[in-house]
Coordinates of C-alpha atoms in Angstrom, one line a residue:
M1 CA 97.4 96.8 148.5
N2 CA 100.2 94.8 150.0
Q3 CA 98.7 91.6 149.0
P4 CA 96.3 90.8 146.2
N5 CA 92.9 89.3 146.9
Y6 CA 92.3 85.6 146.2
Y7 CA 91.6 84.7 142.6
S8 CA 93.2 87.9 141.2
S9 CA 95.7 87.1 138.5
Q10 CA 98.5 89.6 139.0
G11 CA 101.5 88.9 136.8
F12 CA 99.5 86.6 134.5
D13 CA 99.8 87.4 130.7
R14 CA 96.4 86.7 129.0
L15 CA 98.1 86.6 125.6
D16 CA 95.4 88.5 123.7
R17 CA 97.9 89.2 120.9
Y18 CA 97.9 85.5 120.0
R19 CA 94.1 84.7 120.2
D20 CA 93.6 85.2 116.5
D21 CA 96.6 83.0 115.5
P22 CA 95.5 79.3 115.1
E23 CA 99.0 78.3 114.0
W24 CA 100.5 79.7 117.2
L25 CA 97.8 78.0 119.3
Q26 CA 98.4 74.6 117.6
A27 CA 102.2 75.0 118.3
M28 CA 101.4 75.7 121.9
L29 CA 99.3 72.6 122.2
N30 CA 102.4 70.6 121.2
A31 CA 104.9 72.6 123.2
E32 CA 106.8 71.5 126.3
N33 CA 105.7 74.5 128.3
S34 CA 101.9 74.1 127.7
R35 CA 99.5 72.7 130.3
L36 CA 95.9 71.6 129.9
L37 CA 93.4 72.1 132.8
P38 CA 90.4 69.8 132.6
V39 CA 87.1 71.4 133.8
W40 CA 84.0 69.4 134.3
R41 CA 80.6 71.0 135.1
N42 CA 82.3 73.9 137.0
K43 CA 84.7 71.5 138.9
H44 CA 88.4 71.1 138.7
L45 CA 90.5 67.9 138.7
V46 CA 92.5 67.6 142.0
N47 CA 94.6 64.9 143.7
R48 CA 94.3 63.5 147.2
Q49 CA 96.0 66.6 148.7
Q50 CA 93.4 68.7 146.8
R51 CA 96.0 70.2 144.6
P52 CA 95.1 70.9 140.9
I53 CA 96.0 68.3 138.3
S54 CA 97.0 69.4 134.8
F55 CA 98.4 67.6 131.8
P56 CA 101.2 68.5 129.4
G57 CA 99.7 69.1 125.9
N58 CA 102.6 67.7 124.1
R59 CA 102.3 64.3 125.9
D60 CA 98.6 64.1 126.6
A61 CA 97.3 65.2 123.2
G62 CA 94.6 62.5 123.5
L63 CA 92.7 64.8 125.7
L64 CA 92.1 67.1 122.8
A65 CA 90.3 64.2 121.0
L66 CA 87.6 64.3 123.7
D67 CA 85.8 67.1 121.8
G68 CA 85.9 69.5 124.7
E69 CA 85.7 73.3 124.6
L70 CA 89.3 74.7 124.5
V71 CA 90.1 78.1 126.0
L72 CA 93.5 79.8 126.0
L73 CA 93.9 81.3 129.5
G74 CA 97.4 82.8 129.1
S75 CA 100.9 82.4 130.6
D76 CA 102.1 82.6 134.1
P77 CA 105.3 84.3 135.4
D78 CA 107.2 81.1 134.8
G79 CA 106.3 81.1 131.1
I80 CA 103.9 78.2 131.3
V81 CA 101.0 78.5 128.8
W82 CA 97.7 77.4 130.3
L83 CA 94.6 76.2 128.5
A84 CA 91.3 75.1 129.9
L85 CA 89.5 72.1 128.4
D86 CA 85.9 71.8 129.3
I87 CA 84.7 68.2 129.2
S88 CA 81.3 68.7 130.8
H89 CA 79.7 66.7 128.0
L90 CA 81.2 63.5 129.4
E91 CA 79.2 61.5 132.0
Q92 CA 82.2 59.8 133.5
P93 CA 85.1 62.2 132.8
T94 CA 87.8 60.5 134.9
E95 CA 87.5 57.4 132.7
H96 CA 88.8 59.4 129.8
L97 CA 91.8 61.0 131.5
P98 CA 95.3 59.7 132.1
A99 CA 95.2 57.8 135.4
R100 CA 96.3 59.6 138.5
P101 CA 96.0 58.3 142.1
E102 CA 92.7 59.3 143.7
Q103 CA 92.0 62.0 141.2
R104 CA 88.6 63.6 141.3
F105 CA 86.7 66.7 140.3
E106 CA 86.1 69.1 143.1
D107 CA 84.3 72.5 143.4
L108 CA 86.5 75.5 143.7
R109 CA 84.4 76.7 146.6
V110 CA 85.8 73.7 148.5
V111 CA 89.4 73.7 147.5
G112 CA 89.9 77.4 146.8
P113 CA 90.8 78.4 150.4
L114 CA 93.5 75.7 150.4
L115 CA 95.3 76.8 147.3
D116 CA 98.1 79.3 146.8
H117 CA 97.1 82.6 145.2
R118 CA 98.4 81.7 141.7
S119 CA 96.7 78.3 141.5
G120 CA 93.5 79.8 142.8
A121 CA 93.5 82.6 140.2
L122 CA 94.2 80.1 137.4
L123 CA 91.3 77.8 138.4
A124 CA 89.0 80.8 138.9
H125 CA 89.8 82.0 135.4
A126 CA 89.2 78.6 133.9
R127 CA 85.9 78.2 135.7
A128 CA 84.6 81.6 134.7
M129 CA 85.5 81.1 131.0
T130 CA 84.1 77.6 130.7
Y131 CA 80.9 78.6 132.5
W132 CA 80.5 81.5 130.0
H133 CA 80.8 79.1 127.0
R134 CA 78.2 76.8 128.4
Q135 CA 75.8 79.6 129.0
H136 CA 76.2 81.1 125.5
R137 CA 75.9 78.2 123.1
F138 CA 73.0 79.9 121.4
C139 CA 72.7 83.4 120.1
G140 CA 70.7 85.8 122.3
A141 CA 69.6 87.7 119.2
C142 CA 68.3 85.0 116.9
G143 CA 68.5 81.7 118.8
N144 CA 70.9 79.9 116.4
P145 CA 74.0 78.0 117.7
T146 CA 77.2 79.9 118.3
K147 CA 80.7 78.8 117.7
S148 CA 83.9 79.5 119.6
T149 CA 86.5 81.8 118.0
R150 CA 89.6 83.8 119.2
S151 CA 91.0 80.8 121.1
G152 CA 87.9 80.7 123.2
H153 CA 87.4 84.4 123.9
M154 CA 84.5 85.1 121.6
R155 CA 81.5 83.2 120.2
V156 CA 79.9 84.0 116.9
C157 CA 76.4 83.3 115.7
S158 CA 76.4 80.6 113.0
N159 CA 73.5 82.2 111.2
P160 CA 75.0 84.2 108.3
A161 CA 72.1 86.6 108.4
C162 CA 72.9 87.4 112.0
G163 CA 76.6 86.8 112.6
R164 CA 76.5 88.5 116.0
S165 CA 79.7 88.4 118.2
H166 CA 79.4 87.5 121.9
H167 CA 82.1 88.3 124.4
P168 CA 82.7 87.1 127.9
R169 CA 80.9 89.2 130.5
T170 CA 81.3 89.6 134.3
D171 CA 78.6 91.0 136.5
P172 CA 79.7 93.9 138.8
A173 CA 78.6 93.6 142.4
V174 CA 79.4 96.0 145.3
I175 CA 80.4 94.5 148.7
M176 CA 80.8 96.9 151.6
L177 CA 81.7 97.0 155.3
V178 CA 79.6 99.7 157.0
H179 CA 81.3 101.0 160.2
D180 CA 80.4 103.2 163.1
G181 CA 83.3 103.8 165.5
D182 CA 84.3 100.5 166.9
Y183 CA 81.3 98.7 165.5
C184 CA 80.6 97.3 162.0
L185 CA 77.4 96.1 160.4
L186 CA 77.2 92.4 159.5
G187 CA 74.3 90.3 158.3
R188 CA 73.4 86.8 157.3
Q189 CA 71.4 85.2 154.6
P190 CA 69.3 82.2 155.3
S191 CA 71.1 80.1 152.7
W192 CA 74.5 80.5 154.4
P193 CA 76.2 77.9 156.6
P194 CA 75.0 78.0 160.2
G195 CA 76.4 80.9 162.2
M196 CA 78.1 82.7 159.2
H197 CA 77.9 86.5 159.2
S198 CA 79.3 88.7 156.5
T199 CA 79.4 92.1 154.9
L200 CA 76.4 93.3 152.8
A201 CA 76.6 93.0 149.0
G202 CA 74.5 93.3 145.9
F203 CA 74.6 93.7 142.1
V204 CA 75.0 97.1 140.4
E205 CA 71.9 98.1 138.5
P206 CA 71.9 99.8 135.0
G207 CA 72.4 103.5 135.2
E208 CA 73.9 103.3 138.7
S209 CA 77.3 104.4 139.9
L210 CA 79.2 102.1 142.3
E211 CA 78.7 104.6 145.1
D212 CA 75.0 104.7 144.5
A213 CA 74.8 101.0 144.5
V214 CA 76.5 100.8 147.9
A215 CA 74.1 103.3 149.4
R216 CA 71.0 101.6 147.8
E217 CA 71.9 98.1 148.9
V218 CA 72.7 99.0 152.5
S219 CA 69.4 101.0 152.7
E220 CA 67.3 98.2 151.1
E221 CA 68.8 95.3 153.1
A222 CA 69.3 96.9 156.5
G223 CA 67.6 100.3 156.5
I224 CA 70.9 102.1 157.2
R225 CA 71.9 105.3 155.6
V226 CA 75.7 105.7 154.8
T227 CA 78.2 108.4 153.9
E228 CA 81.9 108.6 153.2
I229 CA 81.9 105.7 150.7
R230 CA 85.5 104.7 149.9
Y231 CA 86.8 102.1 147.5
H232 CA 89.1 99.4 149.0
S233 CA 89.8 96.7 146.3
S234 CA 88.2 94.2 143.9
Q235 CA 88.1 90.5 143.5
P236 CA 87.1 88.1 140.7
W237 CA 84.4 85.9 142.0
P238 CA 83.6 83.1 139.6
F239 CA 80.5 81.8 141.4
P240 CA 79.4 82.0 138.8
S241 CA 80.6 85.2 137.0
S242 CA 81.0 88.3 139.2
I243 CA 83.6 91.0 140.0
M244 CA 83.3 92.0 143.6
L245 CA 84.0 95.7 144.2
G246 CA 84.9 96.3 147.8
F247 CA 84.0 99.5 149.7
Y248 CA 84.0 100.9 153.2
A249 CA 81.1 103.3 154.2
R250 CA 80.5 105.2 157.4
A251 CA 77.0 104.8 159.0
A252 CA 74.9 107.9 159.0
S253 CA 72.1 106.1 161.0
T254 CA 72.2 103.0 163.2
A255 CA 68.7 101.7 163.5
I256 CA 68.5 98.4 161.6
Q257 CA 65.5 97.4 159.7
V258 CA 66.1 94.0 157.9
D259 CA 64.3 93.6 154.6
G260 CA 63.5 89.9 155.3
L261 CA 64.3 89.0 151.7
E262 CA 68.1 89.2 151.2
L263 CA 68.9 89.1 154.9
E264 CA 67.3 87.1 157.8
S265 CA 69.2 89.1 160.4
A266 CA 71.8 91.9 160.8
G267 CA 73.6 93.5 163.7
W268 CA 76.3 95.8 164.9
F269 CA 79.4 93.9 166.1
H270 CA 82.3 95.4 168.2
R271 CA 85.8 95.1 166.9
D272 CA 86.9 93.1 169.9
Q273 CA 84.0 90.7 169.5
L274 CA 85.2 89.9 165.9
L275 CA 88.8 89.7 166.9
N276 CA 87.8 87.0 169.4
S277 CA 85.2 85.3 167.2
P278 CA 84.4 81.8 168.3
E279 CA 84.3 80.6 164.7
N280 CA 81.6 78.0 165.4
E281 CA 78.0 77.2 164.3
Q282 CA 76.7 80.0 166.5
F283 CA 78.9 82.7 165.0
H284 CA 81.7 82.8 162.5
L285 CA 83.1 85.1 159.9
P286 CA 83.1 84.5 156.1
R287 CA 85.5 82.2 154.3
R288 CA 89.1 83.4 154.1
D289 CA 89.4 83.5 150.4
S290 CA 86.6 86.1 150.1
I291 CA 86.9 89.8 149.8
S292 CA 84.3 90.1 152.6
W293 CA 86.8 88.5 155.0
R294 CA 89.5 90.9 153.6
L295 CA 87.3 93.9 154.3
I296 CA 86.5 92.7 157.9
E297 CA 90.1 91.8 158.6
T298 CA 91.4 95.1 157.5
W299 CA 88.8 97.0 159.6
M300 CA 89.5 94.8 162.7
H301 CA 93.1 96.0 162.6
G302 CA 92.2 99.6 162.1
E303 CA 93.5 100.0 158.6
H304 CA 92.2 102.0 155.6
C305 CA 88.8 102.9 157.1
D306 CA 89.1 106.5 158.3

């Protein structure tokens, strides 16, 4: 891999060794090299250029009085310690933040493709962790409230008779480009933007290997049998909480039978057709920050498939 996929956090230290040290965390909140990232209902604070806005903990400590969920994210290669602060409980969040020109909360799906890789990875991490906290406020075993521990990396049931620990989870999903000579298989879901075509994908089921999941999903969605399943790369995909596991697979059959559930259509597309894609509402390839685009782009240029 000459270049990491979008939202992957290469070179980022998650600081696990400090998560159980509240004194260290408090010191970081008051340190010059700490930054707070506000998150509101899965959205991030950005400026008019759609760049992320963060706040220095030592000068904007008033943010911590907003009673938000605090999560230690880690430190970047420059030594900056990053923390996410979820303020989703506020109805008008910008009224409680230090004033910035034209600041607003925006979805990562909108601004992600415009960000550099480091910023994208940081916001994806913050989004995934704050989403997990909001989804696990109650114990799945006994139903009592849970409380955050380990600097936001664990929740513990408040019921002493239960006391179960809950840890962040990510859902594994396979995503695959099926190819046959100079053709590849692309499909589209009815919920996608007009004209968008992409690779096939699906969640891994219990008791299933990744290779089995690739073969099953392609067969279920398009009626195609595959062979020579090969791993390419992975991508964190916090929409809401997946890890996308990218594969190539060679077609062992070519007759398409769309399931009509996951896909509304599918077809074989020639390499030259994709290289000259019109990128309009009649036909266009997936967003450039996705691993599906990475798989297609690599295949279009004849790399890592054979």
